[in-house]
Amino acid sequence: MIRAGIIGATGYTGLELVRLIKRHPAVQLIFATSDSQSGQSLKRVFPSAPELTLISPDQAPLHEVDVVFLCLPHAASASMAQTVLNAGVRVIDLSADFRLRDEKVYQAWYEVPHPAPQLLKEAVYGLTEIFRKELRGARLVANPGCYPTSALLALQPALKAELFNGPIIIDAKSGVSGAGRKPSLTTHYVEVAGNLSPYNIGRVHRHLPEMEQAFSWWSSSPPTLIFSPHLIPAPRGLLSTIYIQLRSGWDERRVHELYQDIYPDEAFIEVLPAGQAATYAHVNYSNRCVIGITVAADTIILTSAIDNLLKGASGQALQNMNVIFELEETYGLL
Amino acid sequence: MIRAGIIGATGYTGLELVRLIKRHPAVQLIFATSDSQSGQSLKRVFPSAPELTLISPDQAPLHEVDVVFLCLPHAASASMAQTVLNAGVRVIDLSADFRLRDEKVYQAWYEVPHPAPQLLKEAVYGLTEIFRKELRGARLVANPGCYPTSALLALQPALKAELFNGPIIIDAKSGVSGAGRKPSLTTHYVEVAGNLSPYNIGRVHRHLPEMEQAFSWWSSSPPTLIFSPHLIPAPRGLLSTIYIQLRSGWDERRVHELYQDIYPDEAFIEVLPAGQAATYAHVNYSNRCVIGITVAADTIILTSAIDNLLKGASGQALQNMNVIFELEETYGLL
Amino acid sequence: MIRAGIIGATGYTGLELVRLIKRHPAVQLIFATSDSQSGQSLKRVFPSAPELTLISPDQAPLHEVDVVFLCLPHAASASMAQTVLNAGVRVIDLSADFRLRDEKVYQAWYEVPHPAPQLLKEAVYGLTEIFRKELRGARLVANPGCYPTSALLALQPALKAELFNGPIIIDAKSGVSGAGRKPSLTTHYVEVAGNLSPYNIGRVHRHLPEMEQAFSWWSSSPPTLIFSPHLIPAPRGLLSTIYIQLRSGWDERRVHELYQDIYPDEAFIEVLPAGQAATYAHVNYSNRCVIGITVAADTIILTSAIDNLLKGASGQALQNMNVIFELEETYGLL
Amino acid sequence: MIRAGIIGATGYTGLELVRLIKRHPAVQLIFATSDSQSGQSLKRVFPSAPELTLISPDQAPLHEVDVVFLCLPHAASASMAQTVLNAGVRVIDLSADFRLRDEKVYQAWYEVPHPAPQLLKEAVYGLTEIFRKELRGARLVANPGCYPTSALLALQPALKAELFNGPIIIDAKSGVSGAGRKPSLTTHYVEVAGNLSPYNIGRVHRHLPEMEQAFSWWSSSPPTLIFSPHLIPAPRGLLSTIYIQLRSGWDERRVHELYQDIYPDEAFIEVLPAGQAATYAHVNYSNRCVIGITVAADTIILTSAIDNLLKGASGQALQNMNVIFELEETYGLL
């Protein structure tokens, strides 16, 4: 039995983790913390949550657990990670703090010095299907962002095959839970319902350097990324529509051959038959990533869908936990 | 040409008023104020708003207008009303401050002493179709609450006919704009979408004394009210489903006869044929109130629908302005 | 291992059953049928469904299963039930065909003669928490309607205590999946989004006799029912707001005492602390029923929420299967 | 006073036209037809519609009107157009029948021979702001498709400036009313709510040749178009996110200069300040087109939003009518 703790349990990713862990037959939830609502039942925060009393983070019995999930804002997360590791406990961090390997890039995008640069080298980027080997036994996992998860699982084959010509364009669409639970005008029901908003489009969203970092791992001459997220009037779900110009020598048949065999035995990834497109309905409330491939006039259009709170956050975090502790990878996630 | 000002223009009722006035051929909008966003264009607040620079309330040129619409929180509104009246300008108040004629009742429900009790006697309750005569030339109008507007227009005939036996039950359903524009967890998109929540049910919602006050005007032995509002995952709309037990001597035929002739010439009220029920779709984006009547086993079921921001707030406010200034009542509202 | 079949798997209740059974550790899904889409993968029908080839109903290998779930329209279901029982296989029927014990009442409300009146006596009404004893080993279960499930679980204590005076009013609100998957203008996205519609209000909805039948089981002088369903712009969820006038001798304290102990050990029923109201958010995507109790001016207001597709249909069907076969009742449902 | 008729009034574009015309001070609606619902009140079809009795198309008093709006399916529309023109009445056709000037292209995409090829030469493409001169006095107007309206208004400057390099990519997102009112699984509320679906992506949607035709008018070496429409869980609204690679010699400053002056006096087009993106909220329930311009790494990202039923259909149709009859262009549309 693996004993787990959650630090920061009152956001959407925290709640999903509580639910997943409660249902996981081989994991026991030892504690869940909240800064502002310690002492209360999680039920007060979410009517659908299981019975569970939130404790203050500084009361967390770190020595009683094997792994801690961090669901904190960036910067806060990295400091806490060091504390948890010092207690000899593994860390799966759902914040952005350990995703970028270069602390200068981190500082440029997050506008604070990295709070624990000494840990950057050790952190494993938890895109499970691609870094499974590195994840086994890892002490510190950087759980990927929701947009990067959806885009990179679809793009990795294309990048490794270097089939692109010019920039790669990701037009992404996310449900509102991706914006977090803190009330704001942006997430007000009346402002969102019936609306659709591009935001941080071009080269300004913080998930851009995370994706370009992976591009540089997989391609010798990595493409420029144009990234346009859109807020969708739906509670959850994330779809990336990705446009790649084919370099000469590539055609529709070769593209489909490339993708056909790329994830043959993955329980959570499905590549659709040629011409079908991925939708939220393929993946919501599951840990799956579904990928569609269309080729038209020397352009590949990839559609890649995930549930932003599951494969895009808490589901993948639990999948990574399964890998770290060498459990069946799908355990508690089907 | 009537010259109008709006105090508190950055909420949903303020925005609707701006839109309505801009479209009204006989009204000119002279100013619109905002405490927190003065100096900015209203477009910054609402992408769909017309060009208009918000000013601070204390800069409002009261002497240049004929009427001021107050879209302020309760208590704040009553103080401002006196200031505006002192400038010789008429006031249409969209807050709750002048709806209750008894300052003790006000204090009991709003938990502050009434800020301008001297004005209570003069205020006209602006349920237009019923108090049209009193509204002509009025200096101070208390624009009714959204729930009371929907319920009272449907209930007045039943109350005057004294056809009820026992309590009256109003099960009401409101779109989210009724909760205002201030961000909160209650109005967070992810919390509302796919959800449905009763709130303040029984005898605790502040619109209850407003409705019971009208009951006492229209009935010699006014019924007790049970009032259950529900929050609906829709941006706007309001439906009251009302249950009345018939006293002996009343039957289905008599009820339909009573309602048949009740609003014969009203441009904004439609009584549906027997058995049809009112829906949001009948009324949204209009100033109309649509009323359905069903009788089953000695119970009347009234369904009464309005757009909460129009007939339930800003539309009725403009309708009242038309009456005050003896313009065609539907002017600018069709 | 229990072997199960589903007849009529391409509606919303069929899909939920497939999902639940696939996840249930002690049940194996042997077949799933479809009239119109046999030979196809269920994935073609629902992008999120597991891999499963639909077969024609007449090819269903009845002799290979222990239980069949019927997800057919009324009348079609009763005929099929007899066929399945003849094969020595138990039946859990999600249609209305075996809910009413009196074939004359059935004919009056469903406008066809009952296709298998000989089975009516044997059918057990599958409101699990209340008829658990009768369900053990049952051959034929009539799974309750969604509205009755929500209302009756909340009402049974009140009816048995005979605390009511006059009619009982149920103002119910259902998500759109309750209307089924067959396309119609009523379920068209543009007609539903932003709308809210009462329908079949008064004493005309087919779930009314089902509820009144239960009233007559539990009360010596059963109350009249007024029942007003409303269609809500949400995919799933069901809330009944129930109004009961208290007879003399009853007060708020006694009501809360009555309800306090009513479902002490039920895994799927939660009675909220006094004054809290049930919402869709308490129950959606779970098999739970959550009940709130408010008393105001001699009126009880019960709020009772379920997920219409789970506790209101497929979840309760699986719960009943667990009881029939004497498995842990919550198995596969937490 | 212009006298107008509508043929095919029971779809979403027909209803919008009825509403707009009823509100237009210089237009009188003489008739509105429906094949399937003639003899009924339009209110039976849409609860919010004005009082109006639908007639059968063959009873339409063509000689009593000055202009007819055709809201029919393609192919049906072209035949009717000839009939109306023969009666000496002007035609504004909201179908696709007269948008493509080459009947072979029409046949290739619509899979039927063009029913009235003799009229193709005369038809004016009703993208009002661009073909205003040709529209004055026109007998036959082809009202543009919703996607082309949004994309072409944003793209025209870029195409005329020939600033592009390689294909142009349009990632478009439409509300569900764009799919029409005929019930289908695609538009079923439960299938759409919480979902997001790409459809007909690549080079297969019928609006693609309409856009490429305009490209060929405005550019000497027209770009290839990649066009990916997505269905959004919203009743109305349309946003095109458009990606253009800049050819050498162009940079951010030049792009903004180009767009700055492009629509200086247009009442219905707004170009946003650099870096702001267009949203549904900018345009819904208005006849406006709002355009945002972002430049990043040699890529222009245009965002162009319209209300698909107004500027994308009925609003632009009325705008075109105003131009044809030399009325103030914004008349009845503000």
mmCIF file of C-alpha atoms in Angstrom, chain C residues 185-293:
data_model
loop_
_atom_site.group_PDB
_atom_site.id
_atom_site.type_symbol
_atom_site.label_atom_id
_atom_site.label_comp_id
_atom_site.label_asym_id
_atom_site.label_seq_id
_atom_site.Cartn_x
_atom_site.Cartn_y
_atom_site.Cartn_z
ATOM 1 C CA LEU C 185 -36.448 20.007 -31.511
ATOM 2 C CA THR C 186 -36.941 19.659 -27.751
ATOM 3 C CA THR C 187 -33.378 18.464 -27.311
ATOM 4 C CA HIS C 188 -31.756 20.669 -30.002
ATOM 5 C CA TYR C 189 -28.799 22.496 -28.453
ATOM 6 C CA VAL C 190 -29.923 25.944 -29.597
ATOM 7 C CA GLU C 191 -33.424 25.399 -28.211
ATOM 8 C CA VAL C 192 -32.166 24.202 -24.822
ATOM 9 C CA ALA C 193 -29.091 26.355 -24.140
ATOM 10 C CA GLY C 194 -30.088 29.442 -22.209
ATOM 11 C CA ASN C 195 -33.656 28.178 -21.930
ATOM 12 C CA LEU C 196 -35.650 26.561 -19.113
ATOM 13 C CA SER C 197 -38.985 24.838 -19.799
ATOM 14 C CA PRO C 198 -41.689 23.414 -17.600
ATOM 15 C CA TYR C 199 -43.334 20.482 -19.402
ATOM 16 C CA ASN C 200 -46.219 18.114 -18.657
ATOM 17 C CA ILE C 201 -46.952 19.968 -15.435
ATOM 18 C CA GLY C 202 -49.859 19.241 -13.125
ATOM 19 C CA ARG C 203 -51.054 15.672 -13.292
ATOM 20 C CA VAL C 204 -50.081 14.504 -16.764
ATOM 21 C CA HIS C 205 -46.499 13.177 -16.629
ATOM 22 C CA ARG C 206 -46.190 9.381 -16.720
ATOM 23 C CA HIS C 207 -44.086 9.271 -13.590
ATOM 24 C CA LEU C 208 -47.053 10.574 -11.584
ATOM 25 C CA PRO C 209 -48.929 7.256 -11.214
ATOM 26 C CA GLU C 210 -45.640 5.556 -10.340
ATOM 27 C CA MET C 211 -45.192 7.928 -7.427
ATOM 28 C CA GLU C 212 -48.807 7.815 -6.324
ATOM 29 C CA GLN C 213 -48.620 4.016 -6.309
ATOM 30 C CA ALA C 214 -45.802 4.241 -3.785
ATOM 31 C CA PHE C 215 -47.750 6.814 -1.779
ATOM 32 C CA SER C 216 -50.511 4.238 -1.436
ATOM 33 C CA TRP C 217 -48.015 1.654 -0.137
ATOM 34 C CA TRP C 218 -46.741 3.923 2.567
ATOM 35 C CA SER C 219 -49.738 5.922 3.692
ATOM 36 C CA SER C 220 -53.220 4.899 4.718
ATOM 37 C CA SER C 221 -54.702 8.089 3.263
ATOM 38 C CA PRO C 222 -52.268 8.891 0.481
ATOM 39 C CA PRO C 223 -51.957 12.533 -0.570
ATOM 40 C CA THR C 224 -52.726 13.918 -4.003
ATOM 41 C CA LEU C 225 -49.621 14.649 -6.050
ATOM 42 C CA ILE C 226 -48.960 17.777 -8.084
ATOM 43 C CA PHE C 227 -45.899 17.168 -10.230
ATOM 44 C CA SER C 228 -44.140 19.800 -12.355
ATOM 45 C CA PRO C 229 -41.063 18.662 -14.261
ATOM 46 C CA HIS C 230 -38.773 21.266 -15.831
ATOM 47 C CA LEU C 231 -36.103 20.795 -18.499
ATOM 48 C CA ILE C 232 -32.796 22.341 -17.427
ATOM 49 C CA PRO C 233 -29.902 23.382 -19.693
ATOM 50 C CA ALA C 234 -27.516 20.770 -18.281
ATOM 51 C CA PRO C 235 -26.587 17.387 -19.723
ATOM 52 C CA ARG C 236 -27.401 15.434 -16.569
ATOM 53 C CA GLY C 237 -28.663 15.758 -13.011
ATOM 54 C CA LEU C 238 -32.105 15.740 -11.382
ATOM 55 C CA LEU C 239 -33.392 17.744 -8.463
ATOM 56 C CA SER C 240 -36.814 17.482 -6.869
ATOM 57 C CA THR C 241 -37.928 20.389 -4.715
ATOM 58 C CA ILE C 242 -40.807 19.019 -2.680
ATOM 59 C CA TYR C 243 -43.370 20.973 -0.697
ATOM 60 C CA ILE C 244 -45.400 19.376 2.106
ATOM 61 C CA GLN C 245 -47.810 21.164 4.418
ATOM 62 C CA LEU C 246 -47.393 19.837 7.960
ATOM 63 C CA ARG C 247 -50.416 18.520 9.774
ATOM 64 C CA SER C 248 -50.977 19.844 13.226
ATOM 65 C CA GLY C 249 -48.774 18.361 15.904
ATOM 66 C CA TRP C 250 -45.690 18.486 13.672
ATOM 67 C CA ASP C 251 -43.024 21.144 13.867
ATOM 68 C CA GLU C 252 -39.508 21.766 12.617
ATOM 69 C CA ARG C 253 -37.831 19.889 15.454
ATOM 70 C CA ARG C 254 -39.908 16.767 14.979
ATOM 71 C CA VAL C 255 -39.305 16.790 11.239
ATOM 72 C CA HIS C 256 -35.560 16.933 11.678
ATOM 73 C CA GLU C 257 -35.691 14.171 14.268
ATOM 74 C CA LEU C 258 -37.670 12.027 11.883
ATOM 75 C CA TYR C 259 -35.196 12.457 9.050
ATOM 76 C CA GLN C 260 -32.072 12.332 11.177
ATOM 77 C CA ASP C 261 -32.142 8.588 11.593
ATOM 78 C CA ILE C 262 -33.863 7.531 8.493
ATOM 79 C CA TYR C 263 -30.964 6.269 6.381
ATOM 80 C CA PRO C 264 -28.224 5.718 8.940
ATOM 81 C CA ASP C 265 -26.166 3.112 7.123
ATOM 82 C CA GLU C 266 -26.894 3.757 3.501
ATOM 83 C CA ALA C 267 -23.792 4.144 1.361
ATOM 84 C CA PHE C 268 -25.620 6.006 -1.363
ATOM 85 C CA ILE C 269 -27.966 8.263 0.593
ATOM 86 C CA GLU C 270 -26.895 11.336 2.479
ATOM 87 C CA VAL C 271 -29.226 13.512 4.513
ATOM 88 C CA LEU C 272 -27.731 17.004 4.729
ATOM 89 C CA PRO C 273 -27.554 19.025 7.948
ATOM 90 C CA ALA C 274 -30.708 21.063 8.591
ATOM 91 C CA GLY C 275 -31.072 24.009 6.259
ATOM 92 C CA GLN C 276 -28.633 22.866 3.574
ATOM 93 C CA ALA C 277 -30.116 22.182 0.159
ATOM 94 C CA ALA C 278 -29.172 19.447 -2.298
ATOM 95 C CA THR C 279 -27.716 20.396 -5.694
ATOM 96 C CA TYR C 280 -26.678 18.583 -8.858
ATOM 97 C CA ALA C 281 -23.073 19.124 -7.752
ATOM 98 C CA HIS C 282 -23.608 16.854 -4.758
ATOM 99 C CA VAL C 283 -24.434 13.856 -6.892
ATOM 100 C CA ASN C 284 -23.484 14.111 -10.553
ATOM 101 C CA TYR C 285 -21.321 11.242 -11.826
ATOM 102 C CA SER C 286 -22.152 9.271 -8.668
ATOM 103 C CA ASN C 287 -24.827 6.778 -7.601
ATOM 104 C CA ARG C 288 -25.777 8.941 -4.630
ATOM 105 C CA CYS C 289 -29.010 10.539 -3.558
ATOM 106 C CA VAL C 290 -28.555 13.647 -1.392
ATOM 107 C CA ILE C 291 -31.498 15.016 0.560
ATOM 108 C CA GLY C 292 -31.898 18.436 2.152
ATOM 109 C CA ILE C 293 -34.600 19.398 4.638
#
